[in-house]
Coordinates of C-alpha atoms and ligand atoms in Angstrom, one line a residue:
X272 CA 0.0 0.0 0.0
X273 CA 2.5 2.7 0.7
X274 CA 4.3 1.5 -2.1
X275 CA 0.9 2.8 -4.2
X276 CA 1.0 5.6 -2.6
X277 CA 4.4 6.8 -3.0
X278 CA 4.4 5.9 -6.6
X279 CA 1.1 7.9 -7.0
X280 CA 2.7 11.2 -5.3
X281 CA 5.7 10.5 -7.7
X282 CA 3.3 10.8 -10.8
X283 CA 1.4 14.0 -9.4
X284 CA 5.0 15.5 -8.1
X285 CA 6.7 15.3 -12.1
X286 CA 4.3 15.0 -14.5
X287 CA 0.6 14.2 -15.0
X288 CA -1.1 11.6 -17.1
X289 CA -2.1 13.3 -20.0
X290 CA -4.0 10.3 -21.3
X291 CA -6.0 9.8 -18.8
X292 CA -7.0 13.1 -18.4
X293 CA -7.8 14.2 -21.6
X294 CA -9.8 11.1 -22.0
X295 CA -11.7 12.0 -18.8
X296 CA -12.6 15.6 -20.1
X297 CA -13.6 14.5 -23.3
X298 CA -14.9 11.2 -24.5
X299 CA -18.2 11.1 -25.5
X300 CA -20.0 8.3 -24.1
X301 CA -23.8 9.3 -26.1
X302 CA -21.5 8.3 -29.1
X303 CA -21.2 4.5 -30.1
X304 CA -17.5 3.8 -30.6
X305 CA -18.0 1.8 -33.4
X306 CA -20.0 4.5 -35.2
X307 CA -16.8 6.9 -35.9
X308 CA -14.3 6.0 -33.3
X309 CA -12.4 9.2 -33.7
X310 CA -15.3 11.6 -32.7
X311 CA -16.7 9.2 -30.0
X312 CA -13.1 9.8 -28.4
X313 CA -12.4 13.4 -29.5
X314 CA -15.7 15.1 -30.2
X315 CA -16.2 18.8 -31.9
X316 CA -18.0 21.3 -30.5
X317 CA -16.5 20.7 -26.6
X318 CA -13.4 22.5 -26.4
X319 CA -11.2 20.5 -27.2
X320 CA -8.0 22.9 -29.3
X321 CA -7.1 22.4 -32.7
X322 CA -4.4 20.3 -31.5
X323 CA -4.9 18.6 -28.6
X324 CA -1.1 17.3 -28.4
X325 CA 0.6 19.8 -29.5
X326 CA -1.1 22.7 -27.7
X327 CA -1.2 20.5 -24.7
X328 CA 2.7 20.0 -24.4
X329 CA 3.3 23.8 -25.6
X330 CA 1.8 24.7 -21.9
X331 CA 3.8 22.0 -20.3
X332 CA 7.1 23.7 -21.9
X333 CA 6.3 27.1 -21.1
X334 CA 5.5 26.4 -17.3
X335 CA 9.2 24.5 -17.4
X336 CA 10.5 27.4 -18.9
X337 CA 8.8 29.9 -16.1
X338 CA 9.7 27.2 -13.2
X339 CA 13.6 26.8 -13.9
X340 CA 14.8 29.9 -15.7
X341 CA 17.8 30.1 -18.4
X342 CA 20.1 32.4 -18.7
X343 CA 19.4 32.5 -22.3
X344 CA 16.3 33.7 -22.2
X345 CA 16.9 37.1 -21.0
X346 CA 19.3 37.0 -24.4
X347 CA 18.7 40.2 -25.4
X348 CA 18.3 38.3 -29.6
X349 CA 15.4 36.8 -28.5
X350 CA 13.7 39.1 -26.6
X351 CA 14.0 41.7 -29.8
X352 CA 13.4 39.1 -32.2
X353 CA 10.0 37.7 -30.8
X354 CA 9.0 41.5 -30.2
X355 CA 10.2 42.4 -33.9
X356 CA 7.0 43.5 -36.0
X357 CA 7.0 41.0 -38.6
X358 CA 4.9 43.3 -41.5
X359 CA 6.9 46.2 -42.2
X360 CA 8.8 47.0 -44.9
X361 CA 12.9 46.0 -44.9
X362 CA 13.7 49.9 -46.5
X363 CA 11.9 52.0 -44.2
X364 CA 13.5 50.1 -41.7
X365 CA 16.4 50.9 -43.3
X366 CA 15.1 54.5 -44.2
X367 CA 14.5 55.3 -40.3
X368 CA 17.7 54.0 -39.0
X369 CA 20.0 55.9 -41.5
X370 CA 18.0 59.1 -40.9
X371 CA 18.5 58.2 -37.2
X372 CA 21.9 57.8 -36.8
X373 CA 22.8 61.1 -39.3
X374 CA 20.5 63.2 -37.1
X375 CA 22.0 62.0 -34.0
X376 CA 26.0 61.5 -35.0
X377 CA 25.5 58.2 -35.1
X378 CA 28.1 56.1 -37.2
X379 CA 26.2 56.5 -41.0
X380 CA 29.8 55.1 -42.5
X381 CA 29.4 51.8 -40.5
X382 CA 26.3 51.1 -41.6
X383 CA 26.6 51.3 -45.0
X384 CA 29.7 49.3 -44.8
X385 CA 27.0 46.5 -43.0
X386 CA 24.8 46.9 -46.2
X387 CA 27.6 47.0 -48.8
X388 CA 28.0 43.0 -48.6
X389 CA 24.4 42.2 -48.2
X390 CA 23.0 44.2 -51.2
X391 CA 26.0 44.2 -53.9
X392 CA 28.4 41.2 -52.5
X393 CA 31.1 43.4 -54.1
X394 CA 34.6 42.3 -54.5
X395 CA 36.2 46.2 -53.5
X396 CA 34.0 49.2 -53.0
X397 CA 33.4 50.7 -56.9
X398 CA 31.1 52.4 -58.3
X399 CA 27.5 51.4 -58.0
X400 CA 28.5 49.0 -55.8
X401 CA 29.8 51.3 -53.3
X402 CA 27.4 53.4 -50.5
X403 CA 30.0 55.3 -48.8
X404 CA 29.1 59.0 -51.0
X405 CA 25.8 59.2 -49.7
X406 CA 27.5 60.2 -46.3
X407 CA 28.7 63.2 -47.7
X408 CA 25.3 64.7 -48.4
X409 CA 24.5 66.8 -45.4
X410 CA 20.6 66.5 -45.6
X411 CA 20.0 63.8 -43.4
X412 CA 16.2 63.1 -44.6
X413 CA 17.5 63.5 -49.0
X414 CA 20.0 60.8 -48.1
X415 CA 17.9 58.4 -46.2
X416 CA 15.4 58.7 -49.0
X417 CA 18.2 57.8 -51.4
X418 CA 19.4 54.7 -49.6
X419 CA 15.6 53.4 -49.6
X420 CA 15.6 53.9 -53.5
X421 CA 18.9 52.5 -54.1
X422 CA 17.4 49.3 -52.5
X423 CA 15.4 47.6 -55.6
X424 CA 11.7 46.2 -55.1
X425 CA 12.8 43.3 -55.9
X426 CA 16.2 43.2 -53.4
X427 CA 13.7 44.6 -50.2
X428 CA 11.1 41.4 -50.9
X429 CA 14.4 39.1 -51.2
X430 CA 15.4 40.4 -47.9
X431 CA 12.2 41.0 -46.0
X432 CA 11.1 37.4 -47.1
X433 CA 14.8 36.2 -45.7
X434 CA 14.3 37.9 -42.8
X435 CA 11.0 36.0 -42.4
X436 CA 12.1 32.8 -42.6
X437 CA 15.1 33.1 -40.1
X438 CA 12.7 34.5 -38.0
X439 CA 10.6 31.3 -38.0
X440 CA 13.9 29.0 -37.9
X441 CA 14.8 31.4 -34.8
X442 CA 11.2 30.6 -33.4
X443 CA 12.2 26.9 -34.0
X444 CA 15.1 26.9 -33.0
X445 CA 14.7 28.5 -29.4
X446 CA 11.4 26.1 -28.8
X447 CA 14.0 23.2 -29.6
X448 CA 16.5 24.7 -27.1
X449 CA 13.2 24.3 -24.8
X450 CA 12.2 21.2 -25.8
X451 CA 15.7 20.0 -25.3
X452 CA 15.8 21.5 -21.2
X453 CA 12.1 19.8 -20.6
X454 CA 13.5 16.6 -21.6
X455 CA 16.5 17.8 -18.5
X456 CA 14.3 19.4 -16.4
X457 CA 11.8 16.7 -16.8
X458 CA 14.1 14.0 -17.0
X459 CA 12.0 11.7 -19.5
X460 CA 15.1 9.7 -19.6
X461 CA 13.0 6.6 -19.0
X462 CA 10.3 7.7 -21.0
X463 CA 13.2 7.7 -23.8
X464 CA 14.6 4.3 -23.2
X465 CA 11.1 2.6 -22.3
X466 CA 10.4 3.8 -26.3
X467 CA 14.0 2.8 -27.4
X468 CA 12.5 -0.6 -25.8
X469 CA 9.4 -0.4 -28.1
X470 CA 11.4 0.0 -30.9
X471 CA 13.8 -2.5 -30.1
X472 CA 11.1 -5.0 -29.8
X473 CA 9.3 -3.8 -32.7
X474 CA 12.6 -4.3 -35.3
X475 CA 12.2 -8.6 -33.8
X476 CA 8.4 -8.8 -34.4
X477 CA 9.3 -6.8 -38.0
X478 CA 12.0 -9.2 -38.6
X479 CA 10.4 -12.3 -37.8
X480 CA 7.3 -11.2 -40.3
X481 CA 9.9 -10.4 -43.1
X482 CA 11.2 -13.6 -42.9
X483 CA 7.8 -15.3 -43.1
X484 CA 6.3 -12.7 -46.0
X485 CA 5.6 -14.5 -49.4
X486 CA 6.4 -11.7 -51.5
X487 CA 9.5 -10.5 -49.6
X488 CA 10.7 -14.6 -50.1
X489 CA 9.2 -15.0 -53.8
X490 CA 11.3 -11.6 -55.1
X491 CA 14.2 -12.5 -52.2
X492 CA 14.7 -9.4 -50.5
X493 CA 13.8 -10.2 -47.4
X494 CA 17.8 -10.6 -46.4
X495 CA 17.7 -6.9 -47.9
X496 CA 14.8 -5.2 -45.8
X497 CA 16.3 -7.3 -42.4
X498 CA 19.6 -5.3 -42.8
X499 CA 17.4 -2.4 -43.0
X500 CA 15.6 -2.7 -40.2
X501 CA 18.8 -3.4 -38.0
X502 CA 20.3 0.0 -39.1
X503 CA 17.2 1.8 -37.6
X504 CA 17.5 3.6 -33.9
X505 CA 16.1 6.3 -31.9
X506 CA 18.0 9.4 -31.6
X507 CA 18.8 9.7 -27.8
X508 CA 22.1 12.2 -27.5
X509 CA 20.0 15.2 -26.5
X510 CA 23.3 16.1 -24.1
X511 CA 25.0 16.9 -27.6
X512 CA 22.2 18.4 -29.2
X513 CA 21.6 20.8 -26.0
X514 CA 24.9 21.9 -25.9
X515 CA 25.2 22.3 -30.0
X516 CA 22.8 24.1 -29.8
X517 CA 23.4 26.6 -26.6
X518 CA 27.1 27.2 -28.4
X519 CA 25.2 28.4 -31.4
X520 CA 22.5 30.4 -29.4
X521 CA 25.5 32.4 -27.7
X522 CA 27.0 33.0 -31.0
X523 CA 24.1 34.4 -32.1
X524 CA 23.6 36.6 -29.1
X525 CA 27.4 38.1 -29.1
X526 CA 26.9 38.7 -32.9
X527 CA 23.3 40.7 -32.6
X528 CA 24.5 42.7 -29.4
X529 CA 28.2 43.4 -30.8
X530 CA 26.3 44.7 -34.0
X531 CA 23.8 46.8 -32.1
X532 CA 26.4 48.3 -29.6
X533 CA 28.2 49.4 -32.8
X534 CA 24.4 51.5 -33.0
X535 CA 24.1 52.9 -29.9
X536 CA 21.9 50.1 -29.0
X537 CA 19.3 51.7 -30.7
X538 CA 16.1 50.2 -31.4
X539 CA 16.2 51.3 -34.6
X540 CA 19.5 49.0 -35.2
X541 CA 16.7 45.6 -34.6
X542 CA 16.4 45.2 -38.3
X543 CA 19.5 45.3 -39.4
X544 CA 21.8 43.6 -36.9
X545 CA 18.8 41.0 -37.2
X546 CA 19.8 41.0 -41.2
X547 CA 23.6 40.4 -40.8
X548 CA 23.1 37.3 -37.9
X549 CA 20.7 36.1 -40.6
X550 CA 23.0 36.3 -43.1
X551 CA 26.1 35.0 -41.6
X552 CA 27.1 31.4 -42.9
X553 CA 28.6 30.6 -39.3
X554 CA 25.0 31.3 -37.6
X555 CA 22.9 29.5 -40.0
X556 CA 20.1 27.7 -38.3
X557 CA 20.2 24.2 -39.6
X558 CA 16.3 23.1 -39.0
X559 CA 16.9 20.5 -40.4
X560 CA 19.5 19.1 -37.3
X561 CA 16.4 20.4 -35.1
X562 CA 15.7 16.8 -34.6
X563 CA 12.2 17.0 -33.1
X564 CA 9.8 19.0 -32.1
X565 CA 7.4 19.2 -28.7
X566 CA 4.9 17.0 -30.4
X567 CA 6.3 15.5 -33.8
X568 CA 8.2 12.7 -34.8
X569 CA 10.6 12.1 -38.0
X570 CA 12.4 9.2 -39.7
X571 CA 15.5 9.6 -42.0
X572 CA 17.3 6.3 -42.2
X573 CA 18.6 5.1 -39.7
X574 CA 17.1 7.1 -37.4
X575 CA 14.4 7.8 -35.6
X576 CA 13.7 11.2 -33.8
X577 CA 10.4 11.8 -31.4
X578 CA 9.1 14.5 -29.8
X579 CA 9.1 15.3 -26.2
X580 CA 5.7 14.3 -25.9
X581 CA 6.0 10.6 -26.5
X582 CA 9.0 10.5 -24.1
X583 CA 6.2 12.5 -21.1
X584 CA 3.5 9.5 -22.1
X585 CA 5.4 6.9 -21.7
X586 CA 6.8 7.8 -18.5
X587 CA 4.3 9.9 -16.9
X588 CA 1.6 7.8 -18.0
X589 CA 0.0 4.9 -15.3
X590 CA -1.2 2.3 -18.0
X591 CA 1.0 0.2 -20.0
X592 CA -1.6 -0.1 -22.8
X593 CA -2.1 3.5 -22.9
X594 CA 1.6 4.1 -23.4
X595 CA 1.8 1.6 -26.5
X596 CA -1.1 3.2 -28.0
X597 CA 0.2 6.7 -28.0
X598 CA 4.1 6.1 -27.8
X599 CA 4.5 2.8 -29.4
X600 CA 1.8 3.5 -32.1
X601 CA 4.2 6.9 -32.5
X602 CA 7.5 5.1 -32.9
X603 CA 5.7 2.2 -34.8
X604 CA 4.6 5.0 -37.3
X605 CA 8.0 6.1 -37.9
X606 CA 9.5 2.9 -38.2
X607 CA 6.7 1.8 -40.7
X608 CA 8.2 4.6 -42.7
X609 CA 11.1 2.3 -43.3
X610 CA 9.0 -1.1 -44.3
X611 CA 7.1 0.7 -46.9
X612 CA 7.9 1.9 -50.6
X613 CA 6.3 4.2 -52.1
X614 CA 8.9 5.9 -54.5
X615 CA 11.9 4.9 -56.3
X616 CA 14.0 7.2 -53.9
X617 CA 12.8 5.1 -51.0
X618 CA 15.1 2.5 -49.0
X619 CA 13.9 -0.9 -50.0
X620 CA 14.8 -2.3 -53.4
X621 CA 11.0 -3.8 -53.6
X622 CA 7.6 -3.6 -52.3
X623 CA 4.2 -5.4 -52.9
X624 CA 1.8 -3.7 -55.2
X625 CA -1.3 -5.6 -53.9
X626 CA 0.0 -4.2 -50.4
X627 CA -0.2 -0.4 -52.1
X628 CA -3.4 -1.0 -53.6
X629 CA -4.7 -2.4 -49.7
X630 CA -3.6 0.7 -48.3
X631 CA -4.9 3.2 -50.4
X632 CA -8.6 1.2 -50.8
X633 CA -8.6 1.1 -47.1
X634 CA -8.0 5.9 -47.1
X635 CA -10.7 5.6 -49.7
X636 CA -13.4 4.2 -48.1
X637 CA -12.5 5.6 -44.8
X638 CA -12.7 9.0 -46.5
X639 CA -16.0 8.3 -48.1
X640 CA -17.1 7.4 -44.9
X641 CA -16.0 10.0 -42.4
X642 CA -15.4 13.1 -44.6
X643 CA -15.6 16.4 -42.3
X644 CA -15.1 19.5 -44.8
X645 CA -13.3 17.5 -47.3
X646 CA -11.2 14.5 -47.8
X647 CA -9.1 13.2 -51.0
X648 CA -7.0 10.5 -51.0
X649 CA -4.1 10.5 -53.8
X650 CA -0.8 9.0 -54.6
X651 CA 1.5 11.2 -52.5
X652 CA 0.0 9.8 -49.2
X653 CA 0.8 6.0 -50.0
X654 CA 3.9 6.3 -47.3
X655 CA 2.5 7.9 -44.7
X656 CA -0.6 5.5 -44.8
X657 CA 1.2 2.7 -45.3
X658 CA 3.4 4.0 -42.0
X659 CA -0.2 4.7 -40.3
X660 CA -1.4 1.0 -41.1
X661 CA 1.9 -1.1 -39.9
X662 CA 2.8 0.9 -37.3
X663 CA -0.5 0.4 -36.0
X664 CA -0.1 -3.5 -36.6
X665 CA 3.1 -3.4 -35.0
X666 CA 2.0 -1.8 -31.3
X667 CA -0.7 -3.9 -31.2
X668 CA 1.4 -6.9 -31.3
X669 CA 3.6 -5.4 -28.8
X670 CA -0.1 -4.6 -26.7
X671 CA -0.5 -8.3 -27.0
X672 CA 3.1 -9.9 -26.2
X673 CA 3.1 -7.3 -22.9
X674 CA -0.6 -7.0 -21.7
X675 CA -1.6 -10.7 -23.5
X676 CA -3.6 -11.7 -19.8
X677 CA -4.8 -8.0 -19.2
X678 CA -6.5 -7.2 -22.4
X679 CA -10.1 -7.5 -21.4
X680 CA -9.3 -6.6 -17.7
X681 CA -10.7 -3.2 -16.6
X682 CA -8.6 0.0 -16.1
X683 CA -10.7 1.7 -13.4
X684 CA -9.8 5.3 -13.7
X685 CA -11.7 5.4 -17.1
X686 CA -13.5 1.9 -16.4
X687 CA -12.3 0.7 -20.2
X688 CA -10.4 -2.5 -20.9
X689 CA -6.8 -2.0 -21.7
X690 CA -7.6 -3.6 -25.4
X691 CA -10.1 -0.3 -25.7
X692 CA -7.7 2.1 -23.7
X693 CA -5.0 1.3 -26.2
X694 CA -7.1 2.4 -29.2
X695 CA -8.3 5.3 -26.8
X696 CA -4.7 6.5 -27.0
X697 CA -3.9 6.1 -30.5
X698 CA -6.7 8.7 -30.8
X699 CA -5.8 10.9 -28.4
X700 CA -2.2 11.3 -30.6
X701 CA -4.3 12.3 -33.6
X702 CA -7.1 14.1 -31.8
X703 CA -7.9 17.8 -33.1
X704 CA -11.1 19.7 -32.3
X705 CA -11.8 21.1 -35.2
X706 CA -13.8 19.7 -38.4
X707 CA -11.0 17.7 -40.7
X708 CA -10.2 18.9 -44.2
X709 CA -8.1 17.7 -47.1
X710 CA -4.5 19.3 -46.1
X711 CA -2.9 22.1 -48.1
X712 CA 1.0 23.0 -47.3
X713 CA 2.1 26.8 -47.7
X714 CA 2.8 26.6 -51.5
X715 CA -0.5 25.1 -52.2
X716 CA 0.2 21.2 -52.8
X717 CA -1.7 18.6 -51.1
X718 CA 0.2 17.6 -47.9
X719 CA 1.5 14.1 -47.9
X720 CA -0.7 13.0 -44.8
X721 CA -4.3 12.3 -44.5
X722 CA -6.4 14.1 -42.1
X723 CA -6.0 13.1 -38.5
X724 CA -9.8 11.8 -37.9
X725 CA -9.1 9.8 -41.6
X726 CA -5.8 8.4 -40.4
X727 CA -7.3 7.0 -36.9
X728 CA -10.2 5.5 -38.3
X729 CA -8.3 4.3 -41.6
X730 CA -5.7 2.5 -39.3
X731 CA -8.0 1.0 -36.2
X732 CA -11.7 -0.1 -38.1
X733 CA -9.2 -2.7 -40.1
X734 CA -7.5 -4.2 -37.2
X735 CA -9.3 -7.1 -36.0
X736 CA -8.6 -6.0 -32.5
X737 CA -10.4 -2.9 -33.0
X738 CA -13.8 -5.1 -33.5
X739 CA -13.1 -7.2 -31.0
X740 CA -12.2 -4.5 -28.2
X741 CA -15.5 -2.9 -28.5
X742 CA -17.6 -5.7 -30.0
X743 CA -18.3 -3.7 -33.4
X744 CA -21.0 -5.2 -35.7
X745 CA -20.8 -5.8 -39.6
X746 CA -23.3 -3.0 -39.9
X747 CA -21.4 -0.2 -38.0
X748 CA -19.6 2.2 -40.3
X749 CA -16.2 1.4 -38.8
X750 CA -16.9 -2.1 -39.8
X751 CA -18.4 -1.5 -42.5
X752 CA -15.7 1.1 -44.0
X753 CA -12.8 -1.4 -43.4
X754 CA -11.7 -3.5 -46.3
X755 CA -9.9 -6.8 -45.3
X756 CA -7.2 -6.1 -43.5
X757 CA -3.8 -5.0 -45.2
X758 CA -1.3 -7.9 -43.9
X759 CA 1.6 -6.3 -45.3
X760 CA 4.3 -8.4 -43.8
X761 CA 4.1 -12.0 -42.8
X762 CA 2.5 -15.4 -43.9
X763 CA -0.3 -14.1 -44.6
X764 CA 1.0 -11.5 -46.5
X765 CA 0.5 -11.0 -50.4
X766 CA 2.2 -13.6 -52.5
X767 CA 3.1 -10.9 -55.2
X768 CA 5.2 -13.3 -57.7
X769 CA 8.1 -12.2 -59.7
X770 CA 7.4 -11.5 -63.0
Ligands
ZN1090 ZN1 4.9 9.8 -41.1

């Protein structure tokens, strides 16, 4: 007993179970899960944000960062930065501060030494390429007004928009310097290696059903996707990252306040110190080496990268099957990635057609079924559905080979059987309060992943253990919108011959 009870003031002294409560707050028991799953277990209309996950763990970082303050951020970068009006106009800016600094005896030659390289990239100061006579025009306001002409429409868009999007790698890349002191302050470290576990675990089940899979024997790769699958790992050196990342934050910092000190400190200075970090080679912001995010996950072979959020499930979370369907079905997702092919670029050398076609049948009628605003499925999505369907598959094996004598045995917070609660979870991941639509990206192509409440039912109404959890009938529409299920790997997998 006072083991219970110390392990209970342990849970409510680091973390919380966000499972458990969002669950509590929101399920909608009127609804008949096997009617559309997703909205039984994250309904519209009752407050729930447009991202449950992501919104939820933004709130978890910003209390960390209130409760143990860095020194970084009172760098004075970011505070201008994030307070930097993001609409106006890179000349005026420009305009303004020359006009300042002439007005005031401020040091006009430095900055148009700062522009020089930015605007022209001259090899020696010539000519047009040279800004050093407008100096000698004593009317401050005629030769600020010059220096705004002599930047071209087309140079001020090029630069605002540059400025723009360092500004949103700077956003990034300070919420990854967060992330990174959660997963310290936190200390998720078993979270992290509970997940390495999953994955672990999941890489034998994969490589046992390789080995079995018709069509991975009939065309012989299956020696060729097992060498793949042992390559794959989960990114854990977050010590590295963190302090990668803090040397470059401090470079940053000395280069912005060395730049505006050279101004006066002025206010006025924001923009364009703000231009020259931004356009320094040795400050780049390489987003790409921002491994994860609070509440994302990637895969680039051989790794595996996860958000902070799976890492606070898995250990702050009480029930085992709750933890495998949010954090395993996460990682299972991601590894998926690597057992599918749905390009020539991708990893394996072959893939099963009649396993494509499954997939995308199965996105089709689950769109047809449970279309919000608008759903499409198309080409482009084959991967990440495919990732949807076997990582699914693949945490629900793990739910059986760890829970196999609990599954119908009731979890009493929520009174659900830990076969339901695991589905439960997978929703949760995916759940969004707002009505689903097909998804655009920035430039206006379709995104490569199907809407969230597509995705959950897609994956789940297929899985026999779906039906079987909450008893579904053939004539429910989860039933009744799943095509047989995809075995993609395995015996029982499609015999796709060579020919
Ligand atoms: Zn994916």
């Amino acid at each position: 007993m006072r083991l219970v009870l110390l392990f209970t003031f342990f849970l409510s002294a680091n973390g919380f179970d966000f499972i458990v409560e969002n669950l509590k707050k929101y399920v909608n028991h009127d609804a008949d899960p096997c009617d559309d799953f997703y909205r039984h277990a994250c309904p519209l209309d009752v407050g729930i944000p447009r991202d449950l996950v992501f919104l939820g763990f933004q709130d978890i970082l910003a209390k960390n960062s209130l409760k143990n303050p860095r020194a970084w951020d009172k760098f004075s970068v970011k505070k201008d930065i994030f307070e930097r009006p993001r609409n106006e106009t890179f000349n005026d800016k420009i305009e303004e501060l020359y006009l300042h600094l002439c007005e005031n005896e401020g040091n006009t030659t430095l900055m148009l030494k700062h522009l020089e390289p930015i605007l022209f990239n001259p090899a020696e100061c010539r000519g047009r390429f040279c800004l050093a006579y407008i100096r000698d025009d004593p009317n401050c306001k005629r030769a600020a007004k010059h220096l705004n002409s002599k930047l071209s429409r087309d140079m001020a868009l090029y630069l605002s928009e540059s400025l723009i999007e360092y500004h949103n790698q700077f956003f990034e890349f300070v919420t990854f310097i967060q992330i990174l002191n959660a997963i310290l302050d936190i200390d998720v470290r078993d979270g992290i290696h509970l997940v390495e576990e999953y994955l672990e675990d999941m890489k034998k089940i994969a490589i046992e059903w390789v080995q079995k899979t018709p069509w991975a024997i009939n065309n012989e790769v299956s020696k060729s996707i097992k060498s793949l699958i042992e390559q794959i790992y989960l990114f854990d050196n977050y010590g590295e990252n963190l302090r990668n990342s803090i040397d470059l934050f401090i470079k940053i910092e000395k280069a912005y306040t060395d730049c505006k000190a050279q101004y006066n400190d002025s206010k006025k200075a924001v923009e364009l110190c703000f231009l020259i970090v931004s356009q320094d080679p040795k400050l780049k912001i390489d987003v790409e080496t921002l491994s994860f995010s609070d509440a994302n996950a990637y895969y680039g072979l051989p790794s595996i990268y996860m958000g902070f959020a799976y890492y606070y499930v898995a250990q702050f979370t009480e029930a085992v099957s709750a933890k495998i369907g949010f954090s395993g079905g996460c990682v299972g997702h991601e590894f998926g990635h690597g057992l599918i092919k749905s390009t020539s670029a991708d990893d394996l050398t072959y893939f099963s057609n009649n396993s494509r076609n499954c997939i995308q049948n199965q996105y089709n009628s689950t769109c047809k079924e449970f279309v919000e605003q608008s759903c499409d499925t198309y080409d482009k999505q084959v991967d990440e559905n495919g990732a949807d369907i076997i990582g699914l598959q693949l945490a629900y094996e793990l739910l059986e080979r760890h829970c196999k004598d609990d599954l119908k045995t009731i979890y009493k917070p929520l009174n659900v059987t830990h076969q339901q609660l695991f589905f439960y979870a997978t929703a949760v991941s995916y759940c969004q309060g707002k009505r689903s639509h097909t998804i655009t990206r920035m430039d206006g192509t379709l995104d490569s992943h199907a809407s969230a409440n597509i995705r959950v039912n897609a994956m789940i109404s297929q899985h026999p253990g779906f039906k079987d959890a909450f008893q579904c009938s053939k004539e429910s529409r989860m039933i009744k919108s799943a095509v047989d299920q995809c075995i993609i790997y395995g015996e029982h997998a499609p015999q796709t011959r060579k020919h």
